[in-house]
Short mmCIF file of C-alpha atoms and ligand atoms in Angstrom, two decimals:
data_model
loop_
_atom_site.label_atom_id
_atom_site.label_comp_id
_atom_site.label_asym_id
_atom_site.label_seq_id
_atom_site.Cartn_x
_atom_site.Cartn_y
_atom_site.Cartn_z
CA MET A 53 -62.47 17.15 102.28
CA ALA A 54 -63.44 13.67 103.95
CA ALA A 55 -59.87 12.73 103.19
CA LYS A 56 -58.53 15.62 104.94
CA THR A 57 -60.76 14.98 108.24
CA LEU A 58 -59.63 11.42 108.10
CA LEU A 59 -55.94 12.57 107.72
CA LEU A 60 -56.23 14.82 110.66
CA ALA A 61 -58.05 12.16 112.65
CA LEU A 62 -55.24 9.73 111.98
CA LEU A 63 -52.52 12.09 112.69
CA ALA A 64 -54.14 12.94 116.13
CA MET A 65 -54.23 9.28 116.79
CA ALA A 66 -50.80 8.55 115.72
CA SER A 67 -49.17 11.17 117.91
CA SER A 68 -50.95 9.85 120.97
CA LEU A 69 -49.29 6.38 120.51
CA ALA A 70 -46.72 5.74 123.00
CA MET A 71 -44.18 3.34 121.93
CA ALA A 72 -41.65 1.52 124.14
CA SER A 73 -38.27 0.77 122.53
CA ASP A 74 -36.97 -2.71 122.22
CA PRO A 75 -34.83 -3.91 125.23
CA SER A 76 -31.19 -4.18 124.88
CA PRO A 77 -29.85 -7.76 124.72
CA LEU A 78 -28.04 -9.00 127.86
CA GLN A 79 -26.69 -12.12 126.44
CA ASP A 80 -25.71 -13.40 122.85
CA PHE A 81 -29.48 -14.16 122.15
CA CYS A 82 -32.79 -14.73 123.85
CA VAL A 83 -34.95 -16.95 121.54
CA ALA A 84 -38.73 -16.30 122.31
CA ASP A 85 -40.30 -19.30 124.29
CA LYS A 86 -43.77 -18.89 122.65
CA ASP A 87 -44.96 -21.82 124.87
CA SER A 88 -44.23 -20.12 128.18
CA LYS A 89 -47.13 -18.63 130.18
CA VAL A 90 -44.97 -15.98 131.67
CA LEU A 91 -45.72 -12.56 130.39
CA VAL A 92 -43.00 -10.04 130.12
CA ASN A 93 -42.12 -7.04 127.75
CA GLY A 94 -41.47 -9.17 124.58
CA PHE A 95 -41.12 -13.01 125.29
CA VAL A 96 -39.24 -15.10 127.83
CA CYS A 97 -36.15 -16.86 126.66
CA LYS A 98 -35.84 -20.44 125.42
CA ASP A 99 -33.24 -22.60 127.26
CA PRO A 100 -30.19 -21.78 125.33
CA LYS A 101 -29.01 -25.28 125.54
CA VAL A 102 -31.94 -26.60 123.37
CA ARG A 103 -30.40 -26.28 119.92
CA TRP A 104 -32.41 -24.94 117.10
CA GLN A 105 -29.66 -25.91 114.63
CA PRO A 106 -31.01 -27.80 111.49
CA LYS A 107 -30.93 -31.42 111.13
CA SER A 108 -29.00 -30.92 107.89
CA SER A 109 -26.26 -29.56 109.68
CA SER A 110 -23.57 -30.03 107.10
CA SER A 111 -19.71 -29.90 107.16
CA LEU A 112 -19.21 -26.71 105.21
CA LEU A 113 -19.08 -23.49 106.77
CA ALA A 114 -17.58 -20.24 106.59
CA MET A 115 -15.89 -18.49 109.55
CA ALA A 116 -16.96 -15.39 110.95
CA SER A 117 -16.97 -13.07 113.52
CA SER A 118 -19.41 -10.56 114.22
CA LEU A 119 -20.29 -9.52 117.76
CA ALA A 120 -21.59 -6.52 119.09
CA MET A 121 -24.68 -5.74 121.16
CA ALA A 122 -26.52 -2.97 122.67
CA SER A 123 -26.12 -1.52 126.09
CA ASP A 124 -27.85 -2.70 129.19
CA PRO A 125 -31.42 -1.41 130.01
CA SER A 126 -31.63 1.44 132.55
CA PRO A 127 -32.85 0.18 136.09
CA LEU A 128 -36.49 0.95 136.75
CA GLN A 129 -36.04 0.50 140.56
CA ASP A 130 -33.24 0.96 143.09
CA PHE A 131 -32.03 -2.44 142.36
CA CYS A 132 -33.14 -5.78 140.97
CA VAL A 133 -30.77 -8.57 142.34
CA ALA A 134 -30.49 -11.40 140.03
CA ASP A 135 -32.65 -14.40 141.28
CA LYS A 136 -30.64 -17.21 140.04
CA ALA A 137 -32.91 -19.84 141.43
CA SER A 138 -35.85 -18.64 139.38
CA LYS A 139 -36.66 -20.84 136.32
CA VAL A 140 -38.16 -17.89 134.43
CA ARG A 141 -35.83 -16.75 131.58
CA VAL A 142 -35.88 -13.02 130.61
CA ASN A 143 -33.35 -10.65 129.39
CA GLY A 144 -30.78 -10.90 132.04
CA PHE A 145 -32.44 -12.18 135.26
CA VAL A 146 -35.76 -11.71 137.28
CA CYS A 147 -35.41 -9.74 140.46
CA LYS A 148 -35.14 -11.29 143.86
CA ASP A 149 -37.73 -10.32 146.41
CA PRO A 150 -36.19 -6.92 147.61
CA THR A 151 -37.17 -7.81 151.23
CA VAL A 152 -34.62 -10.60 151.26
CA VAL A 153 -31.86 -8.73 149.60
CA LYS A 154 -28.61 -8.27 151.62
CA ALA A 155 -25.37 -6.49 151.19
CA GLU A 156 -23.79 -9.72 150.30
CA ASP A 157 -25.66 -9.79 147.06
CA PHE A 158 -23.58 -6.49 146.07
CA PHE A 159 -20.30 -8.01 147.26
CA SER A 160 -17.53 -10.27 145.85
CA THR A 161 -13.99 -10.83 147.25
CA GLY A 162 -10.55 -11.80 146.09
CA LEU A 163 -9.65 -9.26 143.34
CA ASP A 164 -6.40 -8.75 145.06
CA LYS A 165 -5.40 -12.23 144.24
CA ALA A 166 -3.48 -12.66 140.89
CA GLY A 167 -4.98 -15.28 138.36
CA ASP A 168 -2.76 -18.03 137.28
CA THR A 169 -0.85 -16.75 134.16
CA GLY A 170 0.95 -20.20 133.58
CA LYS A 171 -1.06 -21.12 130.48
CA LYS A 172 0.43 -20.41 127.12
CA LEU A 173 -0.64 -16.94 126.47
CA GLY A 174 0.57 -15.71 129.82
CA SER A 175 -2.61 -13.75 130.90
CA ASN A 176 -5.63 -14.37 133.12
CA VAL A 177 -8.93 -12.52 133.33
CA THR A 178 -10.77 -12.48 136.50
CA ALA A 179 -14.26 -11.30 135.86
CA VAL A 180 -16.64 -9.74 138.49
CA ASN A 181 -19.87 -9.80 136.46
CA VAL A 182 -23.50 -10.41 137.32
CA ASN A 183 -22.61 -14.22 137.55
CA LYS A 184 -20.29 -13.29 140.45
CA ILE A 185 -22.21 -10.30 141.95
CA VAL A 186 -26.00 -10.89 141.57
CA GLY A 187 -26.83 -7.26 142.50
CA LEU A 188 -25.15 -6.14 139.22
CA ASN A 189 -28.39 -7.25 137.35
CA THR A 190 -29.91 -4.28 135.24
CA LEU A 191 -27.05 -1.96 136.39
CA GLY A 192 -25.05 -1.96 133.32
CA ILE A 193 -21.50 -2.39 134.84
CA SER A 194 -18.90 -5.01 135.69
CA MET A 195 -15.35 -5.27 136.63
CA VAL A 196 -12.23 -7.23 135.77
CA ARG A 197 -8.73 -7.86 137.04
CA ILE A 198 -6.23 -8.78 134.34
CA ASP A 199 -2.90 -10.41 135.17
CA TYR A 200 0.02 -10.47 132.55
CA ALA A 201 3.24 -12.50 133.00
CA PRO A 202 6.21 -10.92 131.34
CA LYS A 203 5.38 -11.19 127.44
CA GLY A 204 1.93 -12.13 128.46
CA LEU A 205 -1.13 -11.50 125.90
CA ASN A 206 -4.81 -10.91 126.42
CA ALA A 207 -5.32 -11.96 122.76
CA PRO A 208 -7.35 -10.01 120.38
CA HIS A 209 -11.29 -10.07 121.46
CA THR A 210 -14.27 -8.01 121.63
CA HIS A 211 -16.91 -7.46 124.25
CA PRO A 212 -20.27 -7.54 122.24
CA ARG A 213 -21.98 -5.43 124.87
CA ALA A 214 -19.62 -3.24 126.56
CA THR A 215 -17.05 -0.32 126.36
CA GLU A 216 -14.07 -1.21 128.67
CA ILE A 217 -11.90 1.30 130.53
CA LEU A 218 -8.64 -0.05 132.14
CA THR A 219 -6.11 1.32 134.30
CA VAL A 220 -2.66 -0.38 134.99
CA ILE A 221 -1.76 -1.03 138.66
CA GLU A 222 1.33 -2.44 138.30
CA GLY A 223 4.04 -2.90 135.49
CA GLN A 224 3.54 -1.81 131.90
CA LEU A 225 1.07 -2.76 129.25
CA PHE A 226 1.05 -2.32 125.33
CA VAL A 227 -2.53 -1.96 124.22
CA GLY A 228 -4.31 -1.50 120.88
CA PHE A 229 -7.73 -1.48 119.13
CA VAL A 230 -8.84 -1.56 115.64
CA THR A 231 -11.60 0.37 113.97
CA SER A 232 -14.37 -1.20 111.78
CA ASN A 233 -14.23 -1.22 107.99
CA SER A 234 -15.31 2.32 107.47
CA ASP A 235 -13.34 4.54 104.94
CA ASN A 236 -10.01 4.71 106.37
CA GLY A 237 -11.09 1.65 108.43
CA ASN A 238 -9.31 -0.98 110.25
CA ARG A 239 -6.98 1.67 111.80
CA LEU A 240 -4.93 0.49 114.69
CA PHE A 241 -4.73 2.68 117.66
CA THR A 242 -1.88 1.71 120.14
CA LYS A 243 -0.52 2.99 123.33
CA MET A 244 2.28 1.98 125.80
CA LEU A 245 0.77 2.41 129.16
CA LYS A 246 2.51 2.61 132.62
CA LYS A 247 1.27 2.29 136.12
CA GLY A 248 -1.63 4.82 136.72
CA ASP A 249 -2.42 5.28 132.94
CA VAL A 250 -5.94 4.82 131.81
CA PHE A 251 -7.06 3.63 128.44
CA VAL A 252 -10.50 3.19 126.78
CA PHE A 253 -11.59 0.29 124.23
CA PRO A 254 -14.61 1.42 122.47
CA GLU A 255 -17.66 -0.95 122.58
CA GLY A 256 -17.43 -3.75 120.09
CA LEU A 257 -13.97 -2.96 118.83
CA ILE A 258 -11.29 -5.79 118.56
CA HIS A 259 -8.64 -4.96 121.14
CA PHE A 260 -5.70 -6.69 122.87
CA GLN A 261 -3.23 -6.14 125.68
CA PHE A 262 0.41 -7.26 125.77
CA ASN A 263 2.93 -7.15 128.53
CA PRO A 264 6.35 -6.38 126.69
CA GLY A 265 8.25 -6.07 130.08
CA HIS A 266 10.25 -8.48 132.16
CA THR A 267 8.08 -8.07 135.19
CA ASN A 268 4.33 -8.87 135.84
CA THR A 269 1.73 -6.58 134.89
CA VAL A 270 -1.65 -5.99 136.75
CA ALA A 271 -4.60 -3.96 135.34
CA ILE A 272 -8.07 -3.15 136.50
CA GLY A 273 -10.82 -2.69 134.11
CA ALA A 274 -14.67 -1.79 134.27
CA LEU A 275 -17.01 -2.70 131.56
CA SER A 276 -20.30 -1.13 130.58
CA SER A 277 -22.52 -4.15 130.99
CA GLN A 278 -23.40 -6.64 133.79
CA ASN A 279 -22.39 -9.34 131.27
CA PRO A 280 -20.23 -7.90 128.69
CA GLY A 281 -19.38 -11.00 126.99
CA THR A 282 -15.96 -11.86 125.36
CA ILE A 283 -15.34 -13.16 121.83
CA THR A 284 -11.86 -14.33 121.41
CA ILE A 285 -11.09 -14.11 117.77
CA ALA A 286 -8.94 -17.13 117.31
CA ASN A 287 -11.13 -19.28 119.38
CA ALA A 288 -14.55 -18.17 117.81
CA VAL A 289 -13.01 -18.28 114.28
CA PHE A 290 -10.79 -21.40 114.64
CA GLY A 291 -12.13 -23.13 117.44
CA SER A 292 -15.93 -23.14 117.28
CA LYS A 293 -17.82 -26.28 117.84
CA PRO A 294 -18.45 -27.57 115.17
CA PRO A 295 -15.61 -26.13 113.27
CA ILE A 296 -16.17 -23.62 110.54
CA SER A 297 -15.23 -25.59 107.22
CA ASP A 298 -11.74 -25.07 105.95
CA GLU A 299 -13.05 -24.08 102.65
CA VAL A 300 -14.75 -21.08 104.12
CA LEU A 301 -11.78 -20.21 106.37
CA ALA A 302 -9.23 -20.62 103.58
CA LYS A 303 -11.14 -18.26 101.41
CA ALA A 304 -11.77 -15.67 104.26
CA PHE A 305 -8.12 -15.48 105.13
CA GLN A 306 -6.83 -15.96 101.65
CA ILE A 307 -4.95 -19.08 102.39
CA THR A 308 -4.73 -22.64 101.21
CA ARG A 309 -7.02 -25.01 102.84
CA MET A 310 -4.02 -27.01 104.08
CA ALA A 311 -2.84 -23.67 105.80
CA ALA A 312 -6.39 -23.05 107.22
CA LYS A 313 -6.27 -26.62 108.66
CA THR A 314 -2.98 -26.06 110.27
CA LEU A 315 -4.17 -22.67 111.72
CA LEU A 316 -7.42 -24.53 112.66
CA LEU A 317 -5.31 -26.91 114.54
CA ALA A 318 -2.54 -24.80 115.74
CA LEU A 319 -4.36 -21.69 117.01
CA LEU A 320 -6.48 -20.89 119.79
CA ALA A 321 -7.00 -18.07 121.97
CA VAL A 322 -6.84 -15.15 119.65
CA ALA A 323 -9.65 -12.90 119.78
CA SER A 324 -12.03 -10.61 118.31
CA SER A 325 -14.14 -8.20 120.21
CA LEU A 326 -16.34 -5.74 118.88
CA ALA A 327 -19.68 -4.38 119.85
CA MET A 328 -21.52 -1.27 120.59
CA ALA A 329 -24.60 0.30 122.13
CA SER A 330 -27.88 0.54 120.13
CA ASP A 331 -28.84 3.71 118.25
CA PRO A 332 -30.66 6.55 120.11
CA SER A 333 -34.39 6.47 120.09
CA PRO A 334 -35.77 9.36 118.05
CA LEU A 335 -37.14 12.26 119.86
CA GLN A 336 -39.10 13.77 117.04
CA ASP A 337 -40.73 12.50 113.92
CA PHE A 338 -37.48 12.70 112.01
CA CYS A 339 -34.06 14.37 112.22
CA VAL A 340 -32.72 14.04 108.67
CA ALA A 341 -28.84 14.09 108.71
CA ASP A 342 -27.48 17.41 107.91
CA LYS A 343 -24.09 16.41 106.37
CA ALA A 344 -23.08 19.86 105.60
CA SER A 345 -22.90 20.90 109.36
CA LYS A 346 -19.72 21.17 111.13
CA VAL A 347 -21.19 20.27 114.45
CA LEU A 348 -20.20 16.67 115.68
CA VAL A 349 -22.73 14.83 117.65
CA ASN A 350 -23.56 11.20 118.19
CA GLY A 351 -24.90 10.48 114.71
CA PHE A 352 -25.65 13.54 112.58
CA VAL A 353 -27.39 16.97 113.46
CA CYS A 354 -30.77 17.61 112.08
CA LYS A 355 -31.61 19.37 108.94
CA ASP A 356 -34.16 22.11 109.22
CA PRO A 357 -37.44 20.12 109.18
CA LYS A 358 -38.88 22.74 106.81
CA VAL A 359 -36.36 21.98 103.92
CA VAL A 360 -36.57 18.11 104.40
CA LYS A 361 -38.15 16.55 101.34
CA ALA A 362 -39.32 12.80 100.29
CA GLU A 363 -35.93 12.56 98.58
CA ASP A 364 -34.29 12.50 102.02
CA PHE A 365 -36.03 9.32 102.80
CA PHE A 366 -35.25 7.70 99.33
CA PHE A 367 -32.51 5.76 97.72
CA ARG A 368 -32.51 4.42 94.23
CA GLY A 369 -30.68 1.19 92.92
CA LEU A 370 -30.89 -1.73 95.12
CA ASP A 371 -32.22 -3.69 92.24
CA LYS A 372 -28.71 -3.74 90.78
CA ALA A 373 -26.31 -6.41 91.50
CA GLY A 374 -23.06 -5.39 93.06
CA ASP A 375 -19.86 -6.55 91.28
CA THR A 376 -18.66 -9.93 92.85
CA GLY A 377 -15.45 -10.32 90.72
CA LYS A 378 -13.19 -9.53 93.74
CA LYS A 379 -11.57 -12.53 95.37
CA LEU A 380 -14.20 -13.43 97.76
CA GLY A 381 -16.90 -13.47 95.37
CA SER A 382 -19.52 -11.42 97.37
CA ASN A 383 -20.52 -7.66 97.20
CA VAL A 384 -22.40 -5.95 100.03
CA THR A 385 -24.34 -2.76 98.66
CA ALA A 386 -25.39 -0.80 102.02
CA VAL A 387 -27.87 1.65 102.20
CA ASN A 388 -27.37 3.32 105.61
CA VAL A 389 -27.37 6.93 106.97
CA ASN A 390 -24.30 7.81 104.69
CA LYS A 391 -26.55 7.05 101.63
CA LEU A 392 -29.99 7.77 102.93
CA ALA A 393 -29.92 10.81 105.16
CA GLY A 394 -33.44 10.47 106.58
CA LEU A 395 -32.29 7.31 108.51
CA ASN A 396 -30.53 9.54 111.04
CA THR A 397 -31.85 8.66 114.64
CA LEU A 398 -34.11 5.92 113.31
CA GLY A 399 -32.24 2.95 114.06
CA ILE A 400 -32.53 0.83 111.01
CA SER A 401 -30.68 0.28 107.47
CA MET A 402 -30.66 -2.05 104.76
CA VAL A 403 -28.27 -4.02 102.57
CA ARG A 404 -28.44 -6.11 99.28
CA ILE A 405 -25.77 -8.82 99.14
CA ASP A 406 -24.61 -10.48 96.00
CA TYR A 407 -22.75 -13.80 95.98
CA ALA A 408 -21.11 -15.49 92.92
CA PRO A 409 -21.13 -19.28 92.99
CA ARG A 410 -18.79 -20.26 95.85
CA GLY A 411 -18.87 -16.71 96.92
CA LEU A 412 -18.23 -15.69 100.52
CA ASN A 413 -19.22 -12.88 102.95
CA PRO A 414 -16.46 -13.57 105.18
CA PRO A 415 -16.72 -13.82 108.99
CA HIS A 416 -17.51 -10.26 110.28
CA THR A 417 -19.51 -8.61 113.04
CA HIS A 418 -21.78 -5.50 113.05
CA PRO A 419 -20.80 -3.58 116.18
CA ARG A 420 -24.06 -1.79 116.55
CA ALA A 421 -26.77 -4.11 114.87
CA THR A 422 -28.79 -7.34 114.76
CA GLU A 423 -29.22 -8.34 111.22
CA ILE A 424 -32.28 -10.12 109.70
CA LEU A 425 -31.61 -11.43 106.07
CA THR A 426 -33.74 -13.09 103.42
CA VAL A 427 -32.71 -14.77 100.37
CA ILE A 428 -34.22 -13.59 97.05
CA GLU A 429 -32.57 -15.74 94.61
CA GLY A 430 -30.29 -18.80 95.01
CA GLN A 431 -29.14 -20.54 98.04
CA LEU A 432 -26.96 -19.54 101.07
CA PHE A 433 -25.24 -21.37 103.75
CA VAL A 434 -25.28 -19.00 106.75
CA GLY A 435 -23.79 -19.14 110.35
CA PHE A 436 -22.78 -17.36 113.41
CA VAL A 437 -20.80 -18.27 116.44
CA THR A 438 -21.58 -17.35 120.03
CA SER A 439 -19.26 -15.72 122.48
CA ASN A 440 -16.88 -17.43 124.89
CA SER A 441 -19.39 -18.21 127.57
CA ASP A 442 -19.58 -21.72 129.08
CA ASN A 443 -20.56 -24.02 126.22
CA GLY A 444 -19.28 -21.02 124.36
CA ASN A 445 -18.21 -20.42 120.69
CA ARG A 446 -20.78 -22.57 119.38
CA LEU A 447 -21.59 -22.40 115.55
CA PHE A 448 -25.09 -22.31 114.44
CA THR A 449 -25.51 -22.96 110.77
CA LYS A 450 -28.50 -23.31 108.24
CA MET A 451 -28.85 -23.77 104.70
CA LEU A 452 -31.29 -21.30 103.28
CA LYS A 453 -33.35 -21.37 100.21
CA LYS A 454 -35.30 -18.45 98.34
CA GLY A 455 -37.65 -16.88 100.82
CA ASP A 456 -36.05 -18.15 103.94
CA VAL A 457 -35.21 -15.74 106.72
CA PHE A 458 -32.36 -15.81 109.16
CA VAL A 459 -31.15 -13.80 112.09
CA PHE A 460 -27.69 -12.80 113.15
CA PRO A 461 -27.82 -11.60 116.74
CA GLN A 462 -25.94 -8.25 117.42
CA GLY A 463 -22.45 -8.48 117.81
CA LEU A 464 -21.94 -12.16 117.00
CA ILE A 465 -19.40 -13.28 114.23
CA HIS A 466 -21.22 -14.53 111.23
CA PHE A 467 -20.82 -15.29 107.50
CA GLN A 468 -22.78 -16.26 104.46
CA PHE A 469 -21.56 -18.68 101.73
CA ASN A 470 -23.09 -19.55 98.35
CA PRO A 471 -22.37 -23.28 97.94
CA GLY A 472 -24.31 -23.41 94.65
CA TYR A 473 -23.55 -22.97 91.05
CA THR A 474 -25.64 -20.06 90.36
CA ASN A 475 -25.79 -16.49 91.88
CA THR A 476 -27.57 -15.66 95.11
CA VAL A 477 -29.01 -12.32 96.13
CA ALA A 478 -30.05 -11.47 99.61
CA ILE A 479 -31.78 -8.50 101.30
CA GLY A 480 -31.04 -7.76 104.87
CA ALA A 481 -32.18 -5.23 107.43
CA LEU A 482 -29.99 -3.85 110.29
CA SER A 483 -31.07 -2.32 113.62
CA SER A 484 -28.81 0.55 113.32
CA GLN A 485 -28.49 3.49 110.98
CA ASN A 486 -24.83 2.82 110.91
CA PRO A 487 -24.28 -0.76 111.99
CA GLY A 488 -20.45 -0.77 111.08
CA THR A 489 -18.82 -3.99 109.91
CA ILE A 490 -15.67 -5.46 111.27
CA THR A 491 -14.41 -8.16 108.76
CA VAL A 492 -12.42 -10.48 111.37
CA ALA A 493 -9.64 -11.28 108.92
CA ASP A 494 -9.11 -7.76 107.75
CA ALA A 495 -9.06 -6.23 110.96
CA VAL A 496 -6.69 -8.68 112.63
CA PHE A 497 -4.25 -9.27 109.61
CA GLY A 498 -4.82 -6.08 107.59
CA SER A 499 -4.99 -3.17 110.10
CA LYS A 500 -2.99 -0.11 109.50
CA PRO A 501 -0.52 -0.06 110.95
CA PRO A 502 -0.21 -3.85 111.56
CA ILE A 503 -0.63 -5.40 114.85
CA SER A 504 2.88 -6.62 115.74
CA ASP A 505 3.69 -10.11 114.52
CA GLU A 506 4.85 -10.88 118.20
CA VAL A 507 1.16 -10.34 119.29
CA LEU A 508 -0.38 -12.25 116.58
CA ALA A 509 2.04 -15.23 116.61
CA LYS A 510 1.21 -15.63 120.31
CA ALA A 511 -2.54 -15.19 120.02
CA PHE A 512 -2.76 -17.81 117.12
CA GLN A 513 0.10 -19.90 118.49
CA VAL A 514 1.87 -19.98 115.32
CA ASP A 515 5.37 -18.73 114.30
CA LYS A 516 6.07 -14.94 113.36
CA LYS A 517 6.84 -16.09 109.75
CA THR A 518 3.40 -17.33 109.39
CA ILE A 519 1.77 -14.11 110.77
CA ASP A 520 4.16 -12.17 108.36
CA TRP A 521 2.94 -14.17 105.35
CA LEU A 522 -0.74 -13.78 106.34
CA GLN A 523 -0.35 -10.16 106.94
CA ALA A 524 1.20 -9.84 103.49
CA GLN A 525 -2.25 -11.47 102.08
CA PHE A 526 -4.15 -8.08 103.22
C1 NAG B 208 -6.95 -18.08 136.07
O1 NAG B 208 -6.43 -17.99 137.42
C2 NAG B 208 -7.42 -18.81 138.16
C3 NAG B 208 -6.88 -18.66 139.71
O2 NAG B 208 -5.41 -18.99 139.67
C4 NAG B 208 -7.38 -20.32 137.78
O3 NAG B 208 -8.27 -21.03 138.45
C5 NAG B 208 -7.70 -20.31 136.31
O4 NAG B 208 -7.63 -21.68 135.67
C6 NAG B 208 -6.88 -19.32 135.49
N1 NAG B 208 -7.46 -19.32 133.91
C7 NAG B 208 -6.81 -19.38 132.75
C8 NAG B 208 -7.34 -19.47 131.66
O5 NAG B 208 -5.46 -19.64 132.86
C1 NAG B 209 -19.31 -3.89 94.57
O1 NAG B 209 -20.12 -3.55 93.47
C2 NAG B 209 -19.91 -2.23 93.08
C3 NAG B 209 -20.80 -1.92 91.88
O2 NAG B 209 -20.65 -2.92 91.00
C4 NAG B 209 -18.54 -1.85 92.81
O3 NAG B 209 -18.32 -0.49 92.48
C5 NAG B 209 -17.63 -2.03 93.96
O4 NAG B 209 -16.26 -1.99 93.67
C6 NAG B 209 -17.75 -3.43 94.37
N1 NAG B 209 -17.12 -3.71 95.76
C7 NAG B 209 -16.47 -4.73 95.81
C8 NAG B 209 -15.46 -4.80 97.42
O5 NAG B 209 -16.00 -5.60 94.93
#
C-alpha cells in the first residue's frame, strides 16, 4: 500500500519534469571548458587549438572516416548575428547586440565570380557560410558556388552537419552518392545533370560531382547548416596530420603497406562525406517500433502501447563474442532499433566490439551519432580525424586500457585497432536508434555499382589501373 502511494507520488513527479534536449553540434566538437565562468546550456567550448592529445602519441594508427553530425539548433529569436569578436566560445557563436546589427551582417558578394579551377582536381568550391555571413548564425543554412573545369572533379566528401541541394547553372554534371553499410548497403546512386536540374545529397553520405564535358560547369548549392563542414575522404584518410599509420591503412584497404605508403604519398583530395541529423525527440513515454506496419515514417510507427511488453525493451546475448575470423579481425555486434524495437524515437543504441590481436575496426563514420566507448578487456588504439577546416584533418589518437572511455564526435571518421597479443572487447553507446555506419574503404571502393575509375583515379591522384585493382579487393 505504502509502495503504491510512493509509486504514484514518484510518477506524478516524473511527469512534471521538463527536459531540454541536447543541443546539436555546430562544429566538429566543443570540448567542455570546466574552468570557464560563463554559464550556458551545457558548457562553453575549450579553445580547439589546445590539444588534448596524449603525450604517448605513437606512430601507429588506423585510418578512419566517420563524420556526421546533427542539425543546427532552431533560432529562439529573430536572429543571432555571430559576434566574432567575443572571446566566449559556445556551440556556434554568441549573438551580437541586436541594436548594432545591420543589413551588411546578412550580406556577402561575389558569388557571380568563378573560383579558380586550375588546381589538379579541376574544381573550386566557394562557400558562403557563417564565417562569411555572420547573420547565418543559428539559422541552419548556407550556400556554395562550385566551378568545374572540363573533367573537373569535386572529390568524394561528406558534410557532417548538412544535407545539400544543388542546381546546375551552366554546363553538365555527373553526380553520385553512396548509402551507408546497411543491408543492401553502399549502393551508389548516380545521375547525369543538365542546366536547371536539381539533385539532393542526403546528410552525411559520401558524394561527388564530376564534369564529364568539354565546357565549364557551374552549380549553386544550399546546405542545411550554418557551418556544414566538409570531410574530403582522401585528405582525411591519407593526409591527416599526423598521418594514420600505414599498417592501419594497409589493413583497412586490404593492400600492402608499400601500396598504402604510395597511396599516402600520392593521394590527396578524395573525399568522404557523411552526416545526418539527430534523432527526433520522443513525444510520449515510448514508441516501440511496429515492424509489421506498412506505413513509412522517419524511424518506425509506434506499436499500440497496450500490447507493449518488457521484452520490447530487451535484447539478450551481448556477452557473446562476435566472430573475428574475417580479414580485418574485428566484429561489431550492434543493438539498435532493428534488434530492440523499444529504442524507436529514443535516440540511443549500443554495440559490443570484439578485436582479435591486430584486429582493426576500419575507418568509418556514423552519420547520425556520437559514440562513447569503454574497453572491457584488453587494449585499444583509437583515433578520429577532424573535418577540412583551417588546421583541418587533424588526427587525435589515444591508447586505451581496460576501463578507459573515449568519445568519437558525431560524423567524424574514426577507427579502433588492437595493437596487442590478446583479444580486446569494448562496449559502446551511440546517440541514435540507428546510427548508420559508413566504412570509408567499402563505400569508396566497394559501392554497387562501382564509382567510375576515372573519378577515383582523379580523386586519389593515382592511375586507373591502381583504382581497378583496389576496387577488385572489395
Ligand atoms: C578557388 O578560387 C579562389 C578564387 O579564384 C582561389 O583564391 C582559391 O585558391 C581557389 N581554391 C582552390 C582550392 O583551388
Ligand atoms: C560477427 O560475429 C557473428 C557471430 O559470431 C557472425 O555471425 C558474423 O558473421 C560476424 N561478422 C563478421 C563481419 O565477421
